[in-house]
XYZ file of C-alpha atoms in Angstrom:
339
model
C 41.274 90.916 117.357
C 44.874 91.177 116.167
C 44.852 87.478 115.163
C 41.698 88.030 113.082
C 43.224 91.082 111.421
C 46.422 89.128 110.678
C 44.363 86.256 109.252
C 42.403 88.581 106.963
C 45.567 90.232 105.667
C 47.261 86.914 105.120
C 44.268 85.521 103.280
C 44.021 88.563 101.068
C 47.746 88.401 100.248
C 47.555 84.719 99.393
C 44.490 85.316 97.274
C 46.222 88.107 95.385
C 49.361 86.071 94.819
C 47.257 83.153 93.662
C 45.321 85.236 91.174
C 48.561 86.887 89.972
C 50.119 83.498 89.412
C 47.055 82.342 87.469
C 47.021 85.517 85.304
C 50.782 85.081 84.574
C 50.301 81.460 83.635
C 47.461 82.336 81.231
C 49.588 85.113 79.746
C 52.628 82.838 79.257
C 50.447 80.217 77.545
C 49.058 82.830 75.167
C 52.519 84.184 74.418
C 53.850 80.689 73.704
C 50.872 80.012 71.460
C 51.476 83.250 69.569
C 55.126 82.340 69.033
C 54.072 78.945 67.618
C 51.720 80.769 65.212
C 54.528 83.138 64.210
C 57.003 80.305 63.581
C 54.525 78.355 61.473
C 52.658 81.131 59.607
C 54.597 84.343 60.108
C 52.902 87.541 61.315
C 49.162 87.047 61.353
C 46.162 88.850 62.861
C 45.256 86.033 65.232
C 48.887 85.524 66.277
C 49.373 89.228 66.938
C 46.132 89.503 68.940
C 47.151 86.407 70.956
C 50.553 87.920 71.705
C 49.061 91.234 72.875
C 46.484 89.429 74.957
C 49.291 87.405 76.552
C 51.222 90.557 77.398
C 48.080 91.978 78.940
C 47.947 89.004 81.301
C 51.747 88.791 81.807
C 53.258 92.298 81.167
C 56.570 91.347 82.747
C 57.187 88.487 80.349
C 60.558 89.184 78.673
C 59.819 86.502 76.067
C 56.576 88.261 75.170
C 58.200 91.684 75.107
C 60.999 90.445 72.890
C 58.545 88.767 70.559
C 56.426 91.903 70.225
C 59.477 94.030 69.465
C 60.499 91.570 66.742
C 57.025 91.507 65.155
C 56.683 95.291 65.385
C 60.003 95.699 63.586
C 59.056 93.147 60.929
C 55.624 94.603 60.194
C 57.029 98.152 60.114
C 59.636 97.127 57.560
C 56.900 95.482 55.466
C 54.794 98.635 55.714
C 57.674 100.888 54.604
C 58.273 98.651 51.555
C 54.611 98.613 50.573
C 54.244 102.385 50.860
C 56.914 102.779 48.192
C 54.646 101.092 45.646
C 52.352 102.864 43.195
C 49.794 100.076 43.044
C 48.462 97.925 45.853
C 47.139 94.391 45.895
C 44.703 93.007 48.473
C 47.694 91.274 50.034
C 49.288 94.723 50.502
C 46.050 96.020 52.026
C 45.987 93.142 54.467
C 49.608 93.759 55.502
C 48.994 97.482 56.026
C 45.927 96.698 58.047
C 47.945 94.301 60.178
C 50.503 97.045 60.773
C 47.827 99.384 62.099
C 46.269 96.583 64.215
C 49.653 95.732 65.719
C 50.039 99.265 67.080
C 46.418 100.186 67.841
C 45.820 97.045 69.882
C 49.103 97.445 71.759
C 48.216 101.052 72.640
C 45.482 99.645 74.902
C 48.001 97.898 77.159
C 51.085 100.127 76.568
C 50.991 101.747 80.051
C 51.718 98.293 81.513
C 54.859 97.832 79.392
C 56.821 101.129 79.229
C 59.972 99.413 77.902
C 58.296 98.879 74.509
C 58.728 102.070 72.517
C 56.508 102.790 69.528
C 57.403 105.431 66.938
C 54.034 107.158 67.059
C 55.228 109.993 64.857
C 55.932 107.559 62.079
C 52.741 105.641 62.818
C 50.518 108.724 62.553
C 52.095 109.839 59.295
C 51.815 106.342 57.879
C 48.214 106.002 58.983
C 47.199 109.047 56.924
C 48.782 107.498 53.799
C 47.244 104.099 54.547
C 43.779 105.618 54.938
C 44.107 107.175 51.484
C 45.293 103.855 50.011
C 42.359 101.968 51.605
C 39.853 104.496 50.300
C 41.224 104.282 46.762
C 41.234 100.483 46.891
C 37.548 100.346 48.044
C 36.438 102.962 45.513
C 38.000 100.959 42.652
C 36.626 97.612 43.829
C 33.859 96.058 41.728
C 30.402 96.508 43.328
C 27.847 96.377 40.536
C 28.103 93.037 38.689
C 28.707 90.719 41.659
C 26.423 88.380 43.607
C 24.699 89.272 46.841
C 26.984 86.871 48.757
C 30.051 88.508 47.264
C 28.710 91.925 48.256
C 28.266 90.670 51.831
C 31.853 89.391 51.811
C 32.968 92.799 50.621
C 31.012 94.530 53.388
C 32.723 92.356 56.002
C 36.150 93.001 54.460
C 35.615 96.768 54.209
C 34.536 96.831 57.872
C 37.678 94.970 58.798
C 40.067 97.375 57.111
C 38.038 100.404 58.234
C 38.063 99.442 61.911
C 41.012 101.562 62.892
C 41.001 104.341 60.256
C 37.222 105.081 60.397
C 37.012 106.476 56.879
C 33.845 108.360 55.971
C 34.344 107.318 52.322
C 34.486 103.629 53.218
C 31.626 103.937 55.708
C 29.440 105.434 52.961
C 30.223 102.568 50.563
C 29.470 100.022 53.327
C 26.104 101.635 53.989
C 25.200 101.622 50.287
C 26.132 97.980 49.982
C 24.206 97.090 53.147
C 21.144 98.807 51.754
C 21.604 96.941 48.473
C 21.806 93.463 50.072
C 19.156 93.922 52.758
C 16.140 91.641 52.323
C 12.758 92.075 54.039
C 11.143 88.639 54.488
C 7.434 88.080 54.907
C 5.520 84.850 55.387
C 1.881 83.824 54.912
C -0.237 80.819 54.032
C -2.453 80.061 51.071
C -3.753 76.985 52.835
C -7.559 76.735 52.991
C -8.671 75.899 56.546
C -11.681 73.637 57.041
C -11.344 72.059 60.458
C -10.706 73.463 63.935
C -7.202 71.957 63.782
C -6.530 73.641 60.387
C -7.462 77.032 61.814
C -5.284 76.381 64.879
C -2.251 75.662 62.639
C -2.623 78.839 60.523
C -3.399 80.979 63.592
C -0.330 79.581 65.378
C 1.813 80.448 62.364
C 0.504 83.994 62.371
C 1.051 84.387 66.109
C 4.636 83.033 65.863
C 5.246 85.541 63.110
C 3.909 88.406 65.247
C 6.197 87.633 68.202
C 9.241 87.465 65.859
C 8.413 90.555 63.819
C 11.470 92.668 62.869
C 13.836 89.875 63.990
C 17.303 89.991 62.383
C 17.788 86.544 60.851
C 21.431 87.250 59.923
C 23.119 88.012 56.610
C 21.060 91.209 56.254
C 17.731 89.307 56.228
C 15.033 90.894 58.394
C 11.778 89.127 59.192
C 8.796 91.460 58.790
C 5.953 89.218 59.864
C 2.815 87.560 58.485
C 1.105 89.105 55.480
C -0.370 88.290 52.073
C 1.530 87.800 48.863
C 0.024 91.032 47.530
C 2.279 92.955 49.952
C 5.392 91.781 48.182
C 7.594 94.564 46.763
C 11.048 94.952 45.214
C 13.850 93.424 47.254
C 11.356 91.569 49.433
C 10.906 87.858 49.790
C 7.644 86.085 50.585
C 7.400 82.490 51.791
C 4.024 80.782 51.460
C 3.440 77.941 53.976
C 1.334 75.552 51.937
C 0.248 72.727 54.316
C -0.597 69.354 52.742
C -0.999 67.136 55.866
C -2.269 68.147 59.275
C -3.313 65.367 61.575
C -3.172 63.996 65.111
C -3.152 60.310 65.922
C -3.315 58.463 69.195
C -0.255 56.355 69.988
C -1.364 54.856 73.296
C -4.084 55.038 75.929
C -3.914 53.651 79.406
C -5.804 53.832 82.668
C -4.253 53.951 86.137
C -6.024 53.621 89.492
C -4.396 55.036 92.578
C -6.191 55.331 95.900
C -9.622 55.170 94.263
C -8.599 57.857 91.790
C -8.760 57.053 88.093
C -6.208 58.552 85.720
C -6.665 58.236 81.965
C -3.619 59.009 79.860
C -3.538 59.387 76.060
C -0.246 59.694 74.243
C -0.649 61.457 70.871
C 1.391 62.675 67.980
C 0.804 65.730 65.821
C 2.264 65.763 62.318
C 2.484 68.756 60.000
C 3.919 68.649 56.472
C 3.785 70.711 53.304
C 5.849 72.985 51.089
C 7.516 76.335 51.447
C 6.961 78.318 48.238
C 9.559 81.050 48.089
C 8.857 84.152 45.996
C 11.106 87.058 45.184
C 10.854 90.000 42.842
C 13.985 89.189 40.879
C 13.808 85.394 40.403
C 11.393 82.558 39.798
C 9.595 80.937 42.732
C 10.552 77.498 43.982
C 9.274 74.905 46.469
C 10.880 73.123 49.342
C 9.281 70.279 51.358
C 9.031 70.509 55.169
C 7.682 68.233 57.865
C 7.702 68.198 61.651
C 5.950 66.206 64.353
C 5.847 66.044 68.109
C 4.495 63.696 70.736
C 2.409 64.896 73.688
C 0.208 63.529 76.396
C -3.189 64.532 77.772
C -4.550 63.344 81.082
C -8.005 63.057 82.578
C -8.409 62.467 86.257
C -11.516 61.364 88.145
C -11.543 62.150 91.863
C -14.604 61.880 94.103
C -17.011 62.397 91.226
C -15.020 65.355 89.833
C -13.376 65.102 86.428
C -10.235 67.128 85.694
C -8.624 67.066 82.241
C -5.827 68.792 80.330
C -6.698 71.322 77.698
C -5.540 69.629 74.514
C -6.130 72.787 72.478
C -3.658 74.787 74.563
C -1.083 71.926 74.481
C -1.202 71.709 70.691
C -1.253 75.503 70.334
C 1.971 75.826 72.371
C 3.643 73.056 70.368
C 2.762 74.705 67.060
C 3.784 78.213 68.108
C 7.182 76.922 69.353
C 7.776 74.907 66.180
C 6.860 77.821 63.856
C 8.895 80.242 65.938
C 12.005 77.988 65.633
C 11.377 77.692 61.822
C 11.359 81.518 61.638
C 14.473 81.916 63.756
C 16.641 79.164 62.290
C 15.323 77.858 58.963
C 14.046 80.741 56.869
C 17.513 82.364 56.609
C 18.877 79.159 55.022
C 15.996 79.051 52.525
C 16.914 82.507 51.272
C 20.726 82.054 51.351
C 20.558 78.764 49.415
C 18.341 80.219 46.742
């Protein structure tokens, strides 16, 4: 019993020491990487985050501690010089934001490294001034006569500088811009169905739209489902799937006989092509060609007078719904963003 207890304790100790060594190694690598970034590019966001992450893994690293102290001193000096100015460039805003990041991110791991002392009194006073500077900068920034893509870039930038100060003023501007750039996207089809396959294609498109309704396609584009063009309103986009070719052809048929059982196999290919016609309230419509195809197989088996066969309708239906669903998820966003 004592031997077993000794073995368990020894194993646990070795495991802990092994994990500790691994963590220290990871931390040292991150610290060295952050120093390389500092030496080549100066104080940067990614370099500072890498340094703090390294200290989190290896809090006893004297190299890491020394490097943080140096960068903290440098960015504080930069901050003090900027706050003497009357006017502030975007470069100044970025430097002030880096100052706040340097301290806010370190606060998360500061209990592990008590030998690093931060002047929080100075930090808190400076943060109040910086918040006011950021708000004035955002309020003066151009928001009316710029493109949708530029507005999205502004949103991302405002979120970045607002991360640590959480300004109500900046949050309000972000919300207004987000509302301004948000697009509701609908799809439909003006294609006239005549055959069973035609109806299957349009029904599969509608079903794929239903299962992806309210999907966020990215870049503030939200998919709202299948509808008619008449539902289009301001700020909405409508994409008409106009099919020009819908056909299935047989690639190969073969028969196999195994133990008096006959198996008939048909390899087929479905091809769909046509044009997206993209409509929006604020610009002229335009067309873009699309085409996709996929191979599939159907089997028919005869066994003791009984015939079993695959349901080709279900096979094709699943292919179409998957294809249209992927188009909705991955292609429609690009159609709007490239417009």
